[in-house]
Amino acid sequence: MTEGGLLIIVAHPDDETLGCGGTLALHSEMGKPVKVLCLTCPDDERRRELKKAVEVLGIKELTVFNEKRLSDENETVNRISDVIVSTRPEIVITHLNFDYHREHRLSSELVKEAVEWAAHTTTYAEPWRVDRLLEMEVNTLIPNAHVLVDITKTFNRKMEAMECYSSQLVKFPDGYYQRFTKLKAELRGVQGGCHYAEAFIEEPLTKNSPFYQSKSTSNLFRGAK
Amino acid sequence: MTEGGLLIIVAHPDDETLGCGGTLALHSEMGKPVKVLCLTCPDDERRRELKKAVEVLGIKELTVFNEKRLSDENETVNRISDVIVSTRPEIVITHLNFDYHREHRLSSELVKEAVEWAAHTTTYAEPWRVDRLLEMEVNTLIPNAHVLVDITKTFNRKMEAMECYSSQLVKFPDGYYQRFTKLKAELRGVQGGCHYAEAFIEEPLTKNSPFYQSKSTSNLFRGAK
Amino acid sequence: MTEGGLLIIVAHPDDETLGCGGTLALHSEMGKPVKVLCLTCPDDERRRELKKAVEVLGIKELTVFNEKRLSDENETVNRISDVIVSTRPEIVITHLNFDYHREHRLSSELVKEAVEWAAHTTTYAEPWRVDRLLEMEVNTLIPNAHVLVDITKTFNRKMEAMECYSSQLVKFPDGYYQRFTKLKAELRGVQGGCHYAEAFIEEPLTKNSPFYQSKSTSNLFRGAK
Amino acid sequence: MTEGGLLIIVAHPDDETLGCGGTLALHSEMGKPVKVLCLTCPDDERRRELKKAVEVLGIKELTVFNEKRLSDENETVNRISDVIVSTRPEIVITHLNFDYHREHRLSSELVKEAVEWAAHTTTYAEPWRVDRLLEMEVNTLIPNAHVLVDITKTFNRKMEAMECYSSQLVKFPDGYYQRFTKLKAELRGVQGGCHYAEAFIEEPLTKNSPFYQSKSTSNLFRGAK
Amino acid sequence: MTEGGLLIIVAHPDDETLGCGGTLALHSEMGKPVKVLCLTCPDDERRRELKKAVEVLGIKELTVFNEKRLSDENETVNRISDVIVSTRPEIVITHLNFDYHREHRLSSELVKEAVEWAAHTTTYAEPWRVDRLLEMEVNTLIPNAHVLVDITKTFNRKMEAMECYSSQLVKFPDGYYQRFTKLKAELRGVQGGCHYAEAFIEEPLTKNSPFYQSKSTSNLFRGAK
Amino acid sequence: MTEGGLLIIVAHPDDETLGCGGTLALHSEMGKPVKVLCLTCPDDERRRELKKAVEVLGIKELTVFNEKRLSDENETVNRISDVIVSTRPEIVITHLNFDYHREHRLSSELVKEAVEWAAHTTTYAEPWRVDRLLEMEVNTLIPNAHVLVDITKTFNRKMEAMECYSSQLVKFPDGYYQRFTKLKAELRGVQGGCHYAEAFIEEPLTKNSPFYQSKSTSNLFRGAK
């Protein structure tokens, strides 16, 4: 896989599209490597839908764990950090730690832990330090967003990717998810001064572990190395 | 004043040096505009000491409020945001919101509020949006730092600036503050893989107000515009 | 004033309309007494706008405090509880305690306090116990709503009331507030299974004070006395 | 089972009686369906005691899980929500989320989760939405109660039900639980203006999931539909 | 005043008796210096009642501030720390930081602050370091007590002291406070294995300030110096 | 084993030395029984290192669990409380509940739980009540310490014990842990007014369970029985 880029880690197939499909497509169009890790997969149908959706979003790198339910085990943290080390993303996006969905909250916690361990020189021969961790909104809304990404250019692809999940959409009458997703993007768009946007929480990464290769900086201005 | 750069906002003369004197001197040497706002000033002696200390740190822009004690008033928020709007800093540094010192905690709260209001188009003809808000450690330690700045190059100037506060240092036997400050910088240096460092908490800024000129982004990667 | 009904307590003119204008109009149409208390008023223009807006919403009882800014004083709590005791509402609605706006958070805190003191037999000859306290969303979104009120019937009146605040709307380009308010109501409508809705947090009232006339119940089922 | 009524979900046999036996008996006497789910059962003796105690309280519907210890598993949430869906209660009562007992805290968390999933149209053909969730006190006291139920009429039956747990009562010298329970009920009675009372925390239910059949209301007044 | 002993700091006359009158009388009987600071005083009648009550409890040192309401000012912190420095208590007791009463919560915050400043060598020529800070319960109950003091020996004097507050007791029908206080003491007694008890929260004191004369220990076992 | 003394419970071999090796050696030299429980052990080499290190610290009682990773199970709580009951310590020290390391946080939670259950008369024929629970710092710093222990006398033995962990030290370049540990002890020493110190959080123990043999006191002064 290509070093750098953006890795989205979600609990279930479709979360990546609902939460930040526009952002994924946008960075993909820019030529940034965009990668997906899905922590559970209920069955083959969902897996096929996921595959199609990420293709629509222009994503080529997809990893799917086979578990049907997400559970709180050390082993899961290890497997996630293995993926982080092998995909080497600058940015990781995952679920809100205050999501109403229990497996979303658990994903958020496990991913944060995996980001820490992926940087340890004692665990990996070639550890990897993620630069930025963001949390996205699916059904639970972020009260005060830190980041609003303008997805006007890729909003249609987000909606198209969503249509791949017919097994899910059919569960809701009256195009629930299509309407919810469109209105949420418009509302965030008004807030962000653009047509459509996606909202994120910034989760600053601590640098406390002694197991990092280096962790000081000598220039606080963004964009500086 | 010059647009951009770094503004440090502290409760008392000497907090700027103890908390992040090395970082201030470092960015000053880089040619970045570095500015100080001190929210209280007990007397003329402290004011003279502050003036000398910021000179040693290479800082030219200093604002001092005349109040002897900091109090929780709307008016104080307004005055701080006025300074932010007129100095137009990219980065603001202030006290920890969990500092043991009540006026430090209050500074932290008032500054956060002022950063928000400084960006409002309805309050200012030329509002200003701070890009980054950091919190520093004086006597209360940060348990898990988000940012460690390598101050090896400017550590001596930090110590020299501290010596300007003779009215304060004399209160403590056995060079308390000199030893405390040196050891803290060395400990943070070991953590950061350098000789001397200063530690900070990153306080992500929310973008919820409708009173911002623009608040969306179209590239999540650091250094991108 | 008529006993019972609903009292909305807001920090500024227009908060009542943006936050829950649809709900106010709805209950007003049902024949419930609906009352407004506005804790500050910047000037006569805003006062005139407020008067017009509440008329559009079908509200007849309006109290406005003359202060320009809201401050954290015992006296303010007393004045709010005086209004609660004289208007005797079953339901009180106010701001979110996690609103991004400092005066909204403070309103939330002061109102909660006033609801407590209004029920004290030692403070009032005829104390009043509010039955239900709700918090509404203006610019800060509620992540997980407890209550969604279907305002499809009164949505147009909400938008009409909003138009009364021309001094405010003019501050924002491109009909910001009109679009934001409409989309928020539509998004909440999708969540609530209706066209337009408003979202609320339920803030359960504690019953700890010894100064209540009575505070036990003998039937837990809603609608029971 | 009969739709509606009250379901109490506890960690161990005797928690239902100690926590809210008076409230259960009271609603049972009113003719409301009252149901018990006990999440663990150490042995046959405890099971027999539980059966006798709920009979004394006038309860006919009892479900007991056979596990000896409560553990934090998705499967347990599923089994609890199955019981909620089959018993269809308006009100659910469980343990405090700040109880000193680890299994009580865990019960509280699992029950809250199960209440959410029981309402999902995607999980159940006939989902069920609980109207009200309350938390009761066993040994950990509620600092500020939201609800005090007058159990003067059924206090004797509560004490009688408690006597069924002879295997437990014998562990404590000097009638510890009898005295503790009586004094707690009297203290809550003084607070509630009656002879004996039981105290509860109201835990408002969020309505964020898209998987609900309907979740908006058009009348905020209690007792309205 | 005599160095050492116990200082109780309360918001209103009668809080000292209701919250921990038994504990005050108990330590007074043991010959420990027991002192009272009351932060507000509504009128002369309450002052006379307070004087009589503390006499009944065997307390000789009483300080009363004349303010009618407690407000959040730096000056109040200073005045409290002045009293701590002049009375030099080993133990300070005050209100719960989660009390339902706003002035009780504020007392708790101001006292904690004053305890810190009283120990500063830079503020006082003869600073004083309190050894232990406890919080007591008046109407809000402590869910999980850290300390239960057996007041069996002095319970009657507590009740007698309470009777001094006839201006307050008369506000409540049916001997509310007498019954509440007696039952609370009995309930805490059952928990503590004695007839009557009073419950407390232990609030560990931080030792972060550089302004302390000394703050290390060389023996962790209680009772060691 | 000897009743009384101090029990340190850590997640991994070397935590006991890094966190509070000086304090352990100090109390050992005083003749207090000092005991170690290590909750995991990766392999025989680490076990040998641990054995050597505790010998250097003058500790004779060591218990090691064989698990490679720490997991959140009821069974682990039981095994820890068994060790507490058999070693009967007055003081227990463990990890910070806000440590950056997940297994440290989990240790902290499990130990707190085990301390509770060890005191239950219903679980043990001879239950044991720990008097004091402290939390120590390894890599995560305590922002505001409650206790600073002067380890000047035993600092060299701490450093010597650390050298036993050659399998760990070798993982870090430039004597990372030696330098970090020395500077941390010096910094805490400056704060504590001595050469070297170790910092702790005091975690007050609640006394809510009915399963204690006795839990009231009749003298609040330290050192009293």
Tab-separated table of C-alpha atoms in Angstrom, chain E residues 4-6 23 26-27 30 32-33 90-91 93 131-134 142-151 188 190-194 197 200 202-209 214-224, chain F residues 4-6 23 26-27 30 32-33 90-91 93 131-134 142-151 188 190-194 197 200 202-209 214-224:
chain	number	residue	atom	x	y	z
E	4	GLY	CA	-5.161	22.830	65.799
E	5	GLY	CA	-8.576	21.290	66.098
E	6	LEU	CA	-11.502	21.441	63.757
E	23	THR	CA	-19.325	15.444	65.215
E	26	LEU	CA	-18.059	14.850	70.015
E	27	HIS	CA	-14.678	16.440	69.310
E	30	MET	CA	-12.744	15.166	73.641
E	32	LYS	CA	-10.273	19.333	70.780
E	33	PRO	CA	-10.636	23.001	69.819
E	90	GLU	CA	-6.042	20.577	61.405
E	91	ILE	CA	-9.407	19.630	59.942
E	93	ILE	CA	-15.380	20.649	57.224
E	131	ASP	CA	-4.384	18.510	57.064
E	132	ARG	CA	-7.801	17.230	56.111
E	133	LEU	CA	-10.848	18.571	54.267
E	134	LEU	CA	-14.243	16.912	54.667
E	142	ILE	CA	-23.897	11.462	49.969
E	143	PRO	CA	-24.295	8.377	47.764
E	144	ASN	CA	-21.129	6.615	48.974
E	145	ALA	CA	-19.664	8.031	52.177
E	146	HIS	CA	-15.921	7.968	52.838
E	147	VAL	CA	-16.232	8.616	56.560
E	148	LEU	CA	-18.979	7.794	59.057
E	149	VAL	CA	-18.586	9.347	62.496
E	150	ASP	CA	-20.314	7.569	65.395
E	151	ILE	CA	-22.261	10.331	67.164
E	188	ARG	CA	-26.032	6.395	58.808
E	190	VAL	CA	-27.053	1.361	60.657
E	191	GLN	CA	-24.460	1.740	57.898
E	192	GLY	CA	-21.737	2.482	60.436
E	193	GLY	CA	-22.646	-0.230	62.895
E	194	CYS	CA	-23.664	2.184	65.654
E	197	ALA	CA	-23.773	8.586	62.688
E	200	PHE	CA	-18.718	12.747	55.096
E	202	GLU	CA	-13.083	13.072	52.033
E	203	GLU	CA	-11.655	15.683	49.662
E	204	PRO	CA	-7.912	14.974	49.325
E	205	LEU	CA	-5.803	18.129	49.274
E	206	THR	CA	-3.438	18.673	46.370
E	207	LYS	CA	0.070	19.847	47.016
E	208	ASN	CA	1.009	21.548	43.832
E	209	SER	CA	1.712	25.123	44.819
E	214	SER	CA	7.162	21.853	52.990
E	215	LYS	CA	5.010	19.231	51.446
E	216	SER	CA	6.740	15.889	51.378
E	217	THR	CA	6.283	13.014	53.809
E	218	SER	CA	8.514	10.113	54.644
E	219	ASN	CA	6.003	7.663	56.025
E	220	LEU	CA	2.724	6.763	54.375
E	221	PHE	CA	1.195	5.060	57.398
E	222	ARG	CA	-1.561	6.979	59.161
E	223	GLY	CA	-0.534	8.402	62.468
E	224	ALA	CA	3.077	8.731	61.386
F	4	GLY	CA	-0.249	-4.941	57.720
F	5	GLY	CA	2.233	-3.062	55.615
F	6	LEU	CA	2.067	-2.007	52.015
F	23	THR	CA	8.773	4.427	48.413
F	26	LEU	CA	11.914	3.310	52.131
F	27	HIS	CA	9.132	1.508	53.949
F	30	MET	CA	11.612	1.071	58.143
F	32	LYS	CA	7.235	-2.352	57.361
F	33	PRO	CA	6.124	-5.460	55.435
F	90	GLU	CA	-2.883	-1.357	55.369
F	91	ILE	CA	-1.909	0.531	52.216
F	93	ILE	CA	-0.711	1.357	45.721
F	131	ASP	CA	-6.979	1.652	55.019
F	132	ARG	CA	-5.506	3.704	52.204
F	133	LEU	CA	-5.398	3.487	48.396
F	134	LEU	CA	-2.818	5.461	46.424
F	142	ILE	CA	0.028	13.539	37.956
F	143	PRO	CA	-1.005	17.167	37.414
F	144	ASN	CA	-1.639	17.944	41.110
F	145	ALA	CA	-0.182	15.404	43.526
F	146	HIS	CA	-1.857	14.683	46.863
F	147	VAL	CA	1.179	12.999	48.377
F	148	LEU	CA	4.908	13.444	47.786
F	149	VAL	CA	7.155	10.872	49.435
F	150	ASP	CA	10.741	11.931	50.138
F	151	ILE	CA	12.859	9.095	48.682
F	188	ARG	CA	9.080	15.943	42.477
F	190	VAL	CA	11.945	20.268	44.177
F	191	GLN	CA	8.177	20.339	44.657
F	192	GLY	CA	8.469	18.437	47.929
F	193	GLY	CA	11.393	20.380	49.342
F	194	CYS	CA	13.784	17.426	49.266
F	197	ALA	CA	10.502	12.330	45.657
F	200	PHE	CA	0.825	9.949	44.390
F	202	GLU	CA	-4.986	9.686	47.129
F	203	GLU	CA	-8.107	7.731	46.214
F	204	PRO	CA	-10.455	7.907	49.225
F	205	LEU	CA	-12.241	4.634	49.911
F	206	THR	CA	-16.020	4.631	50.090
F	207	LYS	CA	-17.740	2.771	52.863
F	208	ASN	CA	-21.100	2.005	51.415
F	209	SER	CA	-21.285	-1.759	51.383
F	214	SER	CA	-17.492	-2.054	61.000
F	215	LYS	CA	-17.034	1.218	59.303
F	216	SER	CA	-17.594	4.106	61.661
F	217	THR	CA	-14.962	6.113	63.464
F	218	SER	CA	-15.137	8.225	66.562
F	219	ASN	CA	-12.170	10.496	66.053
F	220	LEU	CA	-11.406	12.390	62.845
F	221	PHE	CA	-7.838	13.297	63.748
F	222	ARG	CA	-5.106	11.411	61.909
F	223	GLY	CA	-3.319	8.914	64.035
F	224	ALA	CA	-6.367	8.318	66.194
